[in-house]
PDB file of C-alpha atoms and ligand atoms in Angstrom:
ATOM      1  CA  MET A  31     199.417  31.235-197.074  1.00 95.00           C
ATOM      2  CA  ILE A  32     199.974  29.253-200.622  1.00 97.00           C
ATOM      3  CA  LYS A  33     201.458  25.737-201.070  1.00 97.00           C
ATOM      4  CA  THR A  34     202.720  24.369-204.605  1.00 96.00           C
ATOM      5  CA  VAL A  35     203.177  21.045-205.062  1.00 96.00           C
ATOM      6  CA  ASN A  36     204.918  19.621-208.537  1.00 96.00           C
ATOM      7  CA  LEU A  37     203.698  23.497-210.253  1.00 96.00           C
ATOM      8  CA  GLN A  38     204.253  23.340-213.862  1.00 97.00           C
ATOM      9  CA  LYS A  39     203.410  25.546-216.667  1.00 97.00           C
ATOM     10  CA  LYS A  40     203.803  24.714-219.875  1.00 96.00           C
ATOM     11  CA  TYR A  41     203.350  27.681-222.858  1.00 95.00           C
ATOM     12  CA  THR A  42     202.429  26.605-226.951  1.00 93.00           C
ATOM     13  CA  THR A  43     203.007  29.037-229.180  1.00 90.00           C
ATOM     14  CA  ASP A  44     202.939  27.970-232.769  1.00 89.00           C
ATOM     15  CA  GLU A  45     203.245  24.691-232.034  1.00 90.00           C
ATOM     16  CA  VAL A  46     206.603  25.490-230.167  1.00 92.00           C
ATOM     17  CA  GLU A  47     206.168  24.206-226.137  1.00 94.00           C
ATOM     18  CA  THR A  48     207.931  26.342-223.858  1.00 93.00           C
ATOM     19  CA  THR A  49     208.134  24.829-219.801  1.00 95.00           C
ATOM     20  CA  ALA A  50     208.315  27.869-218.278  1.00 96.00           C
ATOM     21  CA  LEU A  51     208.081  26.382-214.768  1.00 97.00           C
ATOM     22  CA  HIS A  52     209.473  22.615-213.764  1.00 95.00           C
ATOM     23  CA  ARG A  53     207.874  20.826-211.036  1.00 94.00           C
ATOM     24  CA  VAL A  54     207.875  24.079-208.316  1.00 96.00           C
ATOM     25  CA  ASN A  55     207.420  23.049-204.719  1.00 95.00           C
ATOM     26  CA  LEU A  56     207.227  25.644-201.944  1.00 94.00           C
ATOM     27  CA  GLU A  57     205.657  26.932-199.173  1.00 95.00           C
ATOM     28  CA  ILE A  58     205.179  30.640-198.310  1.00 96.00           C
ATOM     29  CA  LYS A  59     203.362  31.449-194.670  1.00 96.00           C
ATOM     30  CA  ASP A  60     201.171  33.923-192.829  1.00 96.00           C
ATOM     31  CA  GLY A  61     203.344  37.415-192.570  1.00 97.00           C
ATOM     32  CA  GLU A  62     206.749  36.414-194.787  1.00 96.00           C
ATOM     33  CA  PHE A  63     207.991  39.150-196.765  1.00 97.00           C
ATOM     34  CA  VAL A  64     209.947  36.818-200.399  1.00 96.00           C
ATOM     35  CA  ALA A  65     211.980  37.908-202.884  1.00 96.00           C
ATOM     36  CA  ILE A  66     211.816  35.879-206.049  1.00 96.00           C
ATOM     37  CA  MET A  67     214.958  36.359-208.161  1.00 96.00           C
ATOM     38  CA  GLY A  68     216.279  35.563-211.070  1.00 95.00           C
ATOM     39  CA  PRO A  69     217.964  35.677-214.721  1.00 95.00           C
ATOM     40  CA  SER A  70     215.099  37.184-217.263  1.00 94.00           C
ATOM     41  CA  GLY A  71     213.312  34.138-218.927  1.00 94.00           C
ATOM     42  CA  CYS A  72     213.709  31.684-216.308  1.00 95.00           C
ATOM     43  CA  GLY A  73     209.622  32.072-215.422  1.00 96.00           C
ATOM     44  CA  LYS A  74     209.500  34.893-212.350  1.00 96.00           C
ATOM     45  CA  SER A  75     206.760  36.359-213.966  1.00 93.00           C
ATOM     46  CA  THR A  76     205.280  32.853-214.607  1.00 96.00           C
ATOM     47  CA  LEU A  77     205.113  31.694-210.998  1.00 97.00           C
ATOM     48  CA  LEU A  78     204.342  35.502-210.054  1.00 96.00           C
ATOM     49  CA  ASN A  79     201.348  35.294-212.071  1.00 95.00           C
ATOM     50  CA  ILE A  80     200.198  31.625-210.994  1.00 97.00           C
ATOM     51  CA  LEU A  81     200.533  32.550-207.601  1.00 97.00           C
ATOM     52  CA  GLY A  82     198.451  35.958-207.873  1.00 97.00           C
ATOM     53  CA  LEU A  83     196.040  33.732-209.068  1.00 97.00           C
ATOM     54  CA  LEU A  84     195.906  35.509-212.656  1.00 95.00           C
ATOM     55  CA  ASP A  85     196.305  32.545-214.445  1.00 95.00           C
ATOM     56  CA  ASN A  86     196.396  28.907-213.830  1.00 95.00           C
ATOM     57  CA  PRO A  87     198.692  26.054-213.731  1.00 96.00           C
ATOM     58  CA  THR A  88     198.993  23.343-216.516  1.00 96.00           C
ATOM     59  CA  TYR A  89     200.170  20.818-213.978  1.00 96.00           C
ATOM     60  CA  GLY A  90     200.625  20.305-210.289  1.00 97.00           C
ATOM     61  CA  GLU A  91     198.476  21.711-207.310  1.00 97.00           C
ATOM     62  CA  LEU A  92     198.625  25.224-206.064  1.00 97.00           C
ATOM     63  CA  TYR A  93     196.749  25.489-202.918  1.00 98.00           C
ATOM     64  CA  PHE A  94     195.446  29.036-201.834  1.00 97.00           C
ATOM     65  CA  GLN A  95     194.517  29.337-198.022  1.00 95.00           C
ATOM     66  CA  GLY A  96     194.644  25.572-197.451  1.00 94.00           C
ATOM     67  CA  GLN A  97     192.332  25.088-200.786  1.00 94.00           C
ATOM     68  CA  ASN A  98     193.546  23.617-204.139  1.00 95.00           C
ATOM     69  CA  VAL A  99     192.857  26.367-206.434  1.00 96.00           C
ATOM     70  CA  ALA A 100     195.074  24.771-209.453  1.00 94.00           C
ATOM     71  CA  ASN A 101     191.618  24.305-211.718  1.00 93.00           C
ATOM     72  CA  TYR A 102     189.978  27.065-210.497  1.00 95.00           C
ATOM     73  CA  SER A 103     187.404  29.033-213.753  1.00 95.00           C
ATOM     74  CA  GLU A 104     188.828  32.892-214.155  1.00 95.00           C
ATOM     75  CA  LYS A 105     185.105  34.004-212.555  1.00 96.00           C
ATOM     76  CA  GLN A 106     186.495  31.715-209.210  1.00 96.00           C
ATOM     77  CA  ARG A 107     190.078  33.299-209.195  1.00 96.00           C
ATOM     78  CA  ALA A 108     189.066  36.513-209.621  1.00 94.00           C
ATOM     79  CA  ASP A 109     186.277  36.299-206.525  1.00 93.00           C
ATOM     80  CA  LEU A 110     189.431  35.458-204.369  1.00 95.00           C
ATOM     81  CA  ARG A 111     191.898  37.647-206.054  1.00 94.00           C
ATOM     82  CA  LYS A 112     189.904  40.545-205.215  1.00 91.00           C
ATOM     83  CA  THR A 113     189.770  39.776-201.102  1.00 90.00           C
ATOM     84  CA  ASN A 114     192.902  38.033-200.423  1.00 96.00           C
ATOM     85  CA  ILE A 115     195.339  39.817-203.286  1.00 96.00           C
ATOM     86  CA  GLY A 116     196.698  43.967-203.688  1.00 95.00           C
ATOM     87  CA  PHE A 117     199.197  44.011-206.992  1.00 96.00           C
ATOM     88  CA  VAL A 118     201.996  46.350-207.402  1.00 95.00           C
ATOM     89  CA  PHE A 119     203.341  46.687-210.550  1.00 93.00           C
ATOM     90  CA  GLN A 120     206.645  47.895-212.190  1.00 92.00           C
ATOM     91  CA  SER A 121     204.813  50.364-214.475  1.00 92.00           C
ATOM     92  CA  PHE A 122     202.228  51.526-211.838  1.00 94.00           C
ATOM     93  CA  ASN A 123     199.419  50.297-214.055  1.00 94.00           C
ATOM     94  CA  LEU A 124     197.206  53.397-212.845  1.00 96.00           C
ATOM     95  CA  ILE A 125     194.305  54.644-214.666  1.00 97.00           C
ATOM     96  CA  GLU A 126     195.325  57.970-216.681  1.00 97.00           C
ATOM     97  CA  GLU A 127     192.142  59.691-216.703  1.00 98.00           C
ATOM     98  CA  LEU A 128     191.017  58.832-213.586  1.00 97.00           C
ATOM     99  CA  THR A 129     192.594  60.907-210.060  1.00 97.00           C
ATOM    100  CA  VAL A 130     194.328  59.814-207.791  1.00 98.00           C
ATOM    101  CA  PHE A 131     191.454  59.750-205.335  1.00 97.00           C
ATOM    102  CA  GLU A 132     189.485  57.879-208.247  1.00 97.00           C
ATOM    103  CA  ASN A 133     192.088  55.430-208.846  1.00 97.00           C
ATOM    104  CA  ILE A 134     192.668  54.538-205.251  1.00 97.00           C
ATOM    105  CA  GLU A 135     188.499  54.068-204.560  1.00 95.00           C
ATOM    106  CA  LEU A 136     188.346  51.240-207.838  1.00 93.00           C
ATOM    107  CA  PRO A 137     188.743  48.062-205.640  1.00 91.00           C
ATOM    108  CA  LEU A 138     186.217  49.620-203.046  1.00 92.00           C
ATOM    109  CA  ILE A 139     183.451  50.646-205.688  1.00 86.00           C
ATOM    110  CA  TYR A 140     182.163  47.138-206.004  1.00 80.00           C
ATOM    111  CA  GLN A 141     181.942  46.853-202.495  1.00 83.00           C
ATOM    112  CA  LYS A 142     178.446  47.734-200.841  1.00 84.00           C
ATOM    113  CA  LEU A 143     179.845  51.339-198.992  1.00 89.00           C
ATOM    114  CA  SER A 144     178.339  53.978-198.450  1.00 92.00           C
ATOM    115  CA  SER A 145     180.321  57.369-200.136  1.00 92.00           C
ATOM    116  CA  ALA A 146     181.019  58.937-196.702  1.00 95.00           C
ATOM    117  CA  GLU A 147     182.647  55.352-196.078  1.00 94.00           C
ATOM    118  CA  ILE A 148     184.814  55.115-199.095  1.00 95.00           C
ATOM    119  CA  ARG A 149     185.362  59.102-198.856  1.00 96.00           C
ATOM    120  CA  ASN A 150     187.411  58.024-195.665  1.00 96.00           C
ATOM    121  CA  ARG A 151     188.775  54.817-196.481  1.00 95.00           C
ATOM    122  CA  VAL A 152     190.356  56.552-199.379  1.00 97.00           C
ATOM    123  CA  THR A 153     191.565  59.693-197.064  1.00 97.00           C
ATOM    124  CA  THR A 154     193.192  57.385-194.600  1.00 95.00           C
ATOM    125  CA  THR A 155     195.383  55.285-196.951  1.00 95.00           C
ATOM    126  CA  MET A 156     196.372  58.820-198.335  1.00 96.00           C
ATOM    127  CA  GLU A 157     197.599  60.184-195.592  1.00 94.00           C
ATOM    128  CA  LYS A 158     199.177  57.210-194.606  1.00 89.00           C
ATOM    129  CA  LEU A 159     200.949  57.030-198.127  1.00 90.00           C
ATOM    130  CA  GLN A 160     201.974  60.896-198.216  1.00 91.00           C
ATOM    131  CA  ILE A 161     199.887  61.519-201.179  1.00 94.00           C
ATOM    132  CA  ALA A 162     196.639  63.389-199.552  1.00 95.00           C
ATOM    133  CA  HIS A 163     197.598  66.690-200.831  1.00 95.00           C
ATOM    134  CA  ARG A 164     197.620  65.340-204.606  1.00 96.00           C
ATOM    135  CA  HIS A 165     194.145  63.450-204.448  1.00 96.00           C
ATOM    136  CA  HIS A 166     192.802  65.786-207.600  1.00 97.00           C
ATOM    137  CA  HIS A 167     196.053  65.446-209.840  1.00 97.00           C
ATOM    138  CA  PHE A 168     196.211  62.875-213.014  1.00 98.00           C
ATOM    139  CA  PRO A 169     198.714  59.996-212.477  1.00 97.00           C
ATOM    140  CA  GLN A 170     200.897  61.972-215.564  1.00 97.00           C
ATOM    141  CA  GLN A 171     201.425  64.842-212.849  1.00 97.00           C
ATOM    142  CA  LEU A 172     203.394  63.046-210.811  1.00 96.00           C
ATOM    143  CA  SER A 173     206.576  61.894-210.003  1.00 94.00           C
ATOM    144  CA  GLY A 174     207.487  57.860-210.796  1.00 94.00           C
ATOM    145  CA  GLY A 175     207.586  57.386-206.662  1.00 93.00           C
ATOM    146  CA  GLN A 176     204.076  59.320-206.064  1.00 95.00           C
ATOM    147  CA  GLN A 177     202.473  57.107-208.782  1.00 96.00           C
ATOM    148  CA  GLN A 178     203.853  53.739-206.690  1.00 93.00           C
ATOM    149  CA  ARG A 179     202.694  54.974-204.262  1.00 95.00           C
ATOM    150  CA  VAL A 180     199.088  55.669-205.753  1.00 96.00           C
ATOM    151  CA  ALA A 181     199.106  51.872-206.871  1.00 96.00           C
ATOM    152  CA  ILE A 182     200.063  50.896-203.476  1.00 95.00           C
ATOM    153  CA  ALA A 183     197.359  52.712-201.640  1.00 95.00           C
ATOM    154  CA  ARG A 184     194.890  51.337-204.260  1.00 96.00           C
ATOM    155  CA  ALA A 185     196.622  48.023-203.506  1.00 94.00           C
ATOM    156  CA  ILE A 186     195.597  47.827-199.622  1.00 94.00           C
ATOM    157  CA  ILE A 187     192.488  49.803-199.830  1.00 94.00           C
ATOM    158  CA  CYS A 188     190.517  46.272-199.328  1.00 92.00           C
ATOM    159  CA  SER A 189     192.902  45.641-196.616  1.00 92.00           C
ATOM    160  CA  PRO A 190     194.242  42.260-198.489  1.00 95.00           C
ATOM    161  CA  PRO A 191     195.871  39.768-196.628  1.00 97.00           C
ATOM    162  CA  LEU A 192     198.646  39.135-199.554  1.00 98.00           C
ATOM    163  CA  ILE A 193     200.653  41.627-201.581  1.00 97.00           C
ATOM    164  CA  LEU A 194     202.384  40.498-204.824  1.00 97.00           C
ATOM    165  CA  ALA A 195     204.688  42.750-206.502  1.00 96.00           C
ATOM    166  CA  ASP A 196     206.552  42.985-209.626  1.00 95.00           C
ATOM    167  CA  GLU A 197     209.833  44.842-209.730  1.00 94.00           C
ATOM    168  CA  PRO A 198     207.914  47.362-207.576  1.00 95.00           C
ATOM    169  CA  THR A 199     210.857  49.428-207.895  1.00 94.00           C
ATOM    170  CA  GLY A 200     211.836  49.149-211.459  1.00 93.00           C
ATOM    171  CA  ASN A 201     211.151  52.892-212.931  1.00 91.00           C
ATOM    172  CA  LEU A 202     212.355  54.566-209.659  1.00 90.00           C
ATOM    173  CA  ASP A 203     215.320  55.915-208.952  1.00 91.00           C
ATOM    174  CA  SER A 204     217.384  54.775-205.689  1.00 91.00           C
ATOM    175  CA  ALA A 205     216.261  56.883-203.096  1.00 90.00           C
ATOM    176  CA  THR A 206     212.782  56.258-204.388  1.00 91.00           C
ATOM    177  CA  SER A 207     213.332  52.771-204.531  1.00 93.00           C
ATOM    178  CA  GLN A 208     214.216  52.694-200.413  1.00 93.00           C
ATOM    179  CA  GLU A 209     211.045  55.037-199.783  1.00 91.00           C
ATOM    180  CA  VAL A 210     208.468  52.802-201.569  1.00 91.00           C
ATOM    181  CA  MET A 211     210.649  49.540-200.109  1.00 95.00           C
ATOM    182  CA  ASN A 212     210.082  50.850-196.681  1.00 94.00           C
ATOM    183  CA  LEU A 213     206.574  50.548-197.285  1.00 93.00           C
ATOM    184  CA  LEU A 214     206.206  47.302-198.294  1.00 95.00           C
ATOM    185  CA  ALA A 215     208.544  46.679-195.660  1.00 96.00           C
ATOM    186  CA  GLU A 216     206.140  48.502-192.482  1.00 95.00           C
ATOM    187  CA  LEU A 217     203.426  46.775-194.639  1.00 95.00           C
ATOM    188  CA  ASN A 218     205.141  43.231-193.434  1.00 97.00           C
ATOM    189  CA  GLU A 219     205.934  43.971-190.373  1.00 96.00           C
ATOM    190  CA  ALA A 220     201.769  45.143-189.270  1.00 95.00           C
ATOM    191  CA  GLY A 221     201.263  41.654-190.792  1.00 96.00           C
ATOM    192  CA  THR A 222     200.748  41.429-194.464  1.00 97.00           C
ATOM    193  CA  THR A 223     202.271  39.011-196.600  1.00 98.00           C
ATOM    194  CA  ILE A 224     204.330  40.023-199.593  1.00 98.00           C
ATOM    195  CA  ILE A 225     205.703  38.489-202.189  1.00 97.00           C
ATOM    196  CA  MET A 226     208.153  40.145-204.989  1.00 97.00           C
ATOM    197  CA  VAL A 227     209.842  39.625-208.248  1.00 97.00           C
ATOM    198  CA  THR A 228     212.966  42.089-208.090  1.00 95.00           C
ATOM    199  CA  HIS A 229     216.018  42.131-210.016  1.00 94.00           C
ATOM    200  CA  SER A 230     217.637  44.403-207.269  1.00 94.00           C
ATOM    201  CA  PRO A 231     220.175  42.984-204.266  1.00 94.00           C
ATOM    202  CA  THR A 232     218.782  46.213-202.637  1.00 94.00           C
ATOM    203  CA  ASP A 233     215.367  45.197-202.847  1.00 95.00           C
ATOM    204  CA  ALA A 234     216.008  42.244-201.853  1.00 95.00           C
ATOM    205  CA  GLU A 235     217.605  43.016-198.904  1.00 94.00           C
ATOM    206  CA  TYR A 236     214.544  43.545-197.296  1.00 95.00           C
ATOM    207  CA  SER A 237     212.720  40.014-197.802  1.00 95.00           C
ATOM    208  CA  ARG A 238     213.484  37.766-195.580  1.00 92.00           C
ATOM    209  CA  ARG A 239     213.881  35.350-197.740  1.00 93.00           C
ATOM    210  CA  ILE A 240     214.835  34.831-201.211  1.00 95.00           C
ATOM    211  CA  ILE A 241     213.721  32.172-203.749  1.00 95.00           C
ATOM    212  CA  ARG A 242     216.106  32.165-206.686  1.00 95.00           C
ATOM    213  CA  LEU A 243     214.704  30.722-209.923  1.00 95.00           C
ATOM    214  CA  PHE A 244     216.809  29.193-213.045  1.00 95.00           C
ATOM    215  CA  ASP A 245     215.206  27.986-216.163  1.00 94.00           C
ATOM    216  CA  GLY A 246     211.801  27.036-214.441  1.00 95.00           C
ATOM    217  CA  LYS A 247     213.481  25.492-211.448  1.00 94.00           C
ATOM    218  CA  VAL A 248     214.156  26.142-208.011  1.00 92.00           C
ATOM    219  CA  ARG A 249     217.760  26.774-207.638  1.00 85.00           C
ATOM    220  CA  THR A 250     218.099  27.485-204.048  1.00 73.00           C
ATOM    221  CA  GLU A 251     215.773  28.711-201.186  1.00 68.00           C
ATOM    222  CA  ASN A 252     218.180  30.287-198.441  1.00 67.00           C
ATOM    223  CA  THR A 253     216.597  29.926-194.641  1.00 59.00           C
ATOM    224  CA  GLN A 254     214.486  32.506-193.128  1.00 62.00           C
ATOM    225  CA  LYS A 255     216.336  35.323-191.352  1.00 64.00           C
ATOM    226  CA  PRO A 256     215.342  35.847-188.068  1.00 55.00           C
ATOM    227  CA  ALA A 257     214.567  39.405-188.295  1.00 53.00           C
ATOM    228  CA  TYR A 258     213.754  42.175-190.455  1.00 53.00           C
ATOM    229  CA  ALA A 259     217.340  43.294-191.598  1.00 47.00           C
ATOM    230  CA  LYS A 260     216.870  46.900-192.261  1.00 46.00           C
ATOM    231  CA  GLU A 261     220.022  48.824-192.762  1.00 42.00           C
TER     232      GLU A 261
HETATM  233  P1  ADP B1414     210.781  35.732-216.180  1.00 90.76           P
HETATM  234  O1  ADP B1414     209.536  36.967-215.622  1.00 90.76           O
HETATM  235  O2  ADP B1414     211.434  35.518-215.427  1.00 90.76           O
HETATM  236  O3  ADP B1414     211.593  36.949-217.609  1.00 90.76           O
HETATM  237  P2  ADP B1414     208.739  34.602-217.710  1.00 90.76           P
HETATM  238  O4  ADP B1414     207.650  33.997-216.511  1.00 90.76           O
HETATM  239  O5  ADP B1414     208.624  35.894-218.314  1.00 90.76           O
HETATM  240  O6  ADP B1414     210.076  35.029-216.831  1.00 90.76           O
HETATM  241  O7  ADP B1414     209.123  33.548-219.145  1.00 90.76           O
HETATM  242  C1  ADP B1414     209.782  32.111-218.618  1.00 90.76           C
HETATM  243  C2  ADP B1414     209.872  31.454-219.993  1.00 90.76           C
HETATM  244  O8  ADP B1414     208.148  31.615-220.637  1.00 90.76           O
HETATM  245  C3  ADP B1414     210.317  32.607-221.313  1.00 90.76           C
HETATM  246  O9  ADP B1414     211.397  31.165-221.828  1.00 90.76           O
HETATM  247  C4  ADP B1414     209.179  33.107-222.040  1.00 90.76           C
HETATM  248  O10 ADP B1414     209.562  33.332-223.279  1.00 90.76           O
HETATM  249  C5  ADP B1414     208.188  32.337-221.380  1.00 90.76           C
HETATM  250  N1  ADP B1414     207.106  33.025-222.207  1.00 90.76           N
HETATM  251  C6  ADP B1414     206.385  33.578-220.484  1.00 90.76           C
HETATM  252  N2  ADP B1414     205.070  33.723-220.909  1.00 90.76           N
HETATM  253  C7  ADP B1414     204.630  33.285-222.192  1.00 90.76           C
HETATM  254  C8  ADP B1414     203.195  33.294-223.529  1.00 90.76           C
HETATM  255  N3  ADP B1414     202.271  33.909-223.136  1.00 90.76           N
HETATM  256  N4  ADP B1414     203.578  32.857-224.231  1.00 90.76           N
HETATM  257  C9  ADP B1414     204.822  31.623-224.343  1.00 90.76           C
HETATM  258  N5  ADP B1414     205.560  32.072-224.014  1.00 90.76           N
HETATM  259  C10 ADP B1414     205.680  32.387-222.288  1.00 90.76           C
HETATM  260  P1  ADP B1415     206.367  43.819-215.737  1.00 90.76           P
HETATM  261  O1  ADP B1415     206.983  42.593-215.557  1.00 90.76           O
HETATM  262  O2  ADP B1415     206.540  44.789-217.308  1.00 90.76           O
HETATM  263  O3  ADP B1415     206.152  44.911-214.874  1.00 90.76           O
HETATM  264  P2  ADP B1415     203.591  44.431-215.553  1.00 90.76           P
HETATM  265  O4  ADP B1415     203.537  44.198-213.543  1.00 90.76           O
HETATM  266  O5  ADP B1415     203.254  45.520-215.943  1.00 90.76           O
HETATM  267  O6  ADP B1415     204.868  43.648-216.460  1.00 90.76           O
HETATM  268  O7  ADP B1415     202.420  43.139-215.402  1.00 90.76           O
HETATM  269  C1  ADP B1415     203.227  41.699-215.071  1.00 90.76           C
HETATM  270  C2  ADP B1415     201.590  40.881-215.747  1.00 90.76           C
HETATM  271  O8  ADP B1415     200.576  41.250-215.029  1.00 90.76           O
HETATM  272  C3  ADP B1415     201.345  40.719-217.005  1.00 90.76           C
HETATM  273  O9  ADP B1415     201.671  39.537-217.638  1.00 90.76           O
HETATM  274  C4  ADP B1415     200.074  41.866-217.243  1.00 90.76           C
HETATM  275  O10 ADP B1415     198.752  41.003-218.148  1.00 90.76           O
HETATM  276  C5  ADP B1415     199.398  41.185-215.621  1.00 90.76           C
HETATM  277  N1  ADP B1415     198.634  42.987-215.195  1.00 90.76           N
HETATM  278  C6  ADP B1415     199.277  43.691-215.532  1.00 90.76           C
HETATM  279  N2  ADP B1415     198.261  44.862-214.497  1.00 90.76           N
HETATM  280  C7  ADP B1415     196.918  43.831-213.994  1.00 90.76           C
HETATM  281  C8  ADP B1415     195.631  43.908-213.636  1.00 90.76           C
HETATM  282  N3  ADP B1415     195.686  45.349-213.120  1.00 90.76           N
HETATM  283  N4  ADP B1415     194.831  42.636-213.488  1.00 90.76           N
HETATM  284  C9  ADP B1415     195.420  41.781-213.681  1.00 90.76           C
HETATM  285  N5  ADP B1415     196.670  41.496-214.716  1.00 90.76           N
HETATM  286  C10 ADP B1415     197.319  42.593-214.306  1.00 90.76           C
END
């Protein structure tokens, strides 16, 4: 799915250069569930943004489904993201002015689908995530766990092969976090590749491999667990 070769990212602000990633070499295969962990400032978000084609690396190669995309333009990256990647964020990133239904249907609006087809797909996804009864509510009227389920529904509505999650349980209590992690685990079992940044060792237990970053370098990469290890 993704491979990086000597991936580097530098930021320059006010003539001060920060190397956020140093020569990162990684390979993430189809169907994996990978957790990225490490202390604050070690480069996790930078890495996730590059793997998610939100940003380009400064040096190095980045292969996405076999194509070297390291120097893709914003337009080329956006096209690849739209069909291949669903994003889930700590802060949910829902649009407050839109209802649950309207938030979830957003990624479909750019596709040429009939309104009946859109309604069908949104309804099926809402039912799967148990939020159908809230379809006409606005994000502010929902609990954090419900908002994250809406965000996950939006992320999977186009059935992307890859989901990137940045601290998906960061704003949730532990019971709700477990529900969200179980959802991600189910999606992974159904074949979706998942790459998740987390501070939570409990969340990381749901993954099959942990990549630890330290000062912009991959420090340890655990071997893949043989099977999904649910408690
Ligand atoms: P993490 O997600 O692990 O907290 P980040 O990827 O956000 O780490 O940041 C890695 C390093 O890059 C930090 O030193 C951070 O200050 C720096 N950094 C991140 N984004 C920017 C930016 N847009 N401009 C300048 N420096 C940045
Ligand atoms: P946090 O790390 O606090 O959870 P977010 O997950 O909200 O922060 O955002 C992580 C990164 O992804 C930020 O650099 C942000 O600009 C970018 N981002 C957030 N939402 C979107 C979006 N809907 N589309 C593209 N990029 C986004």
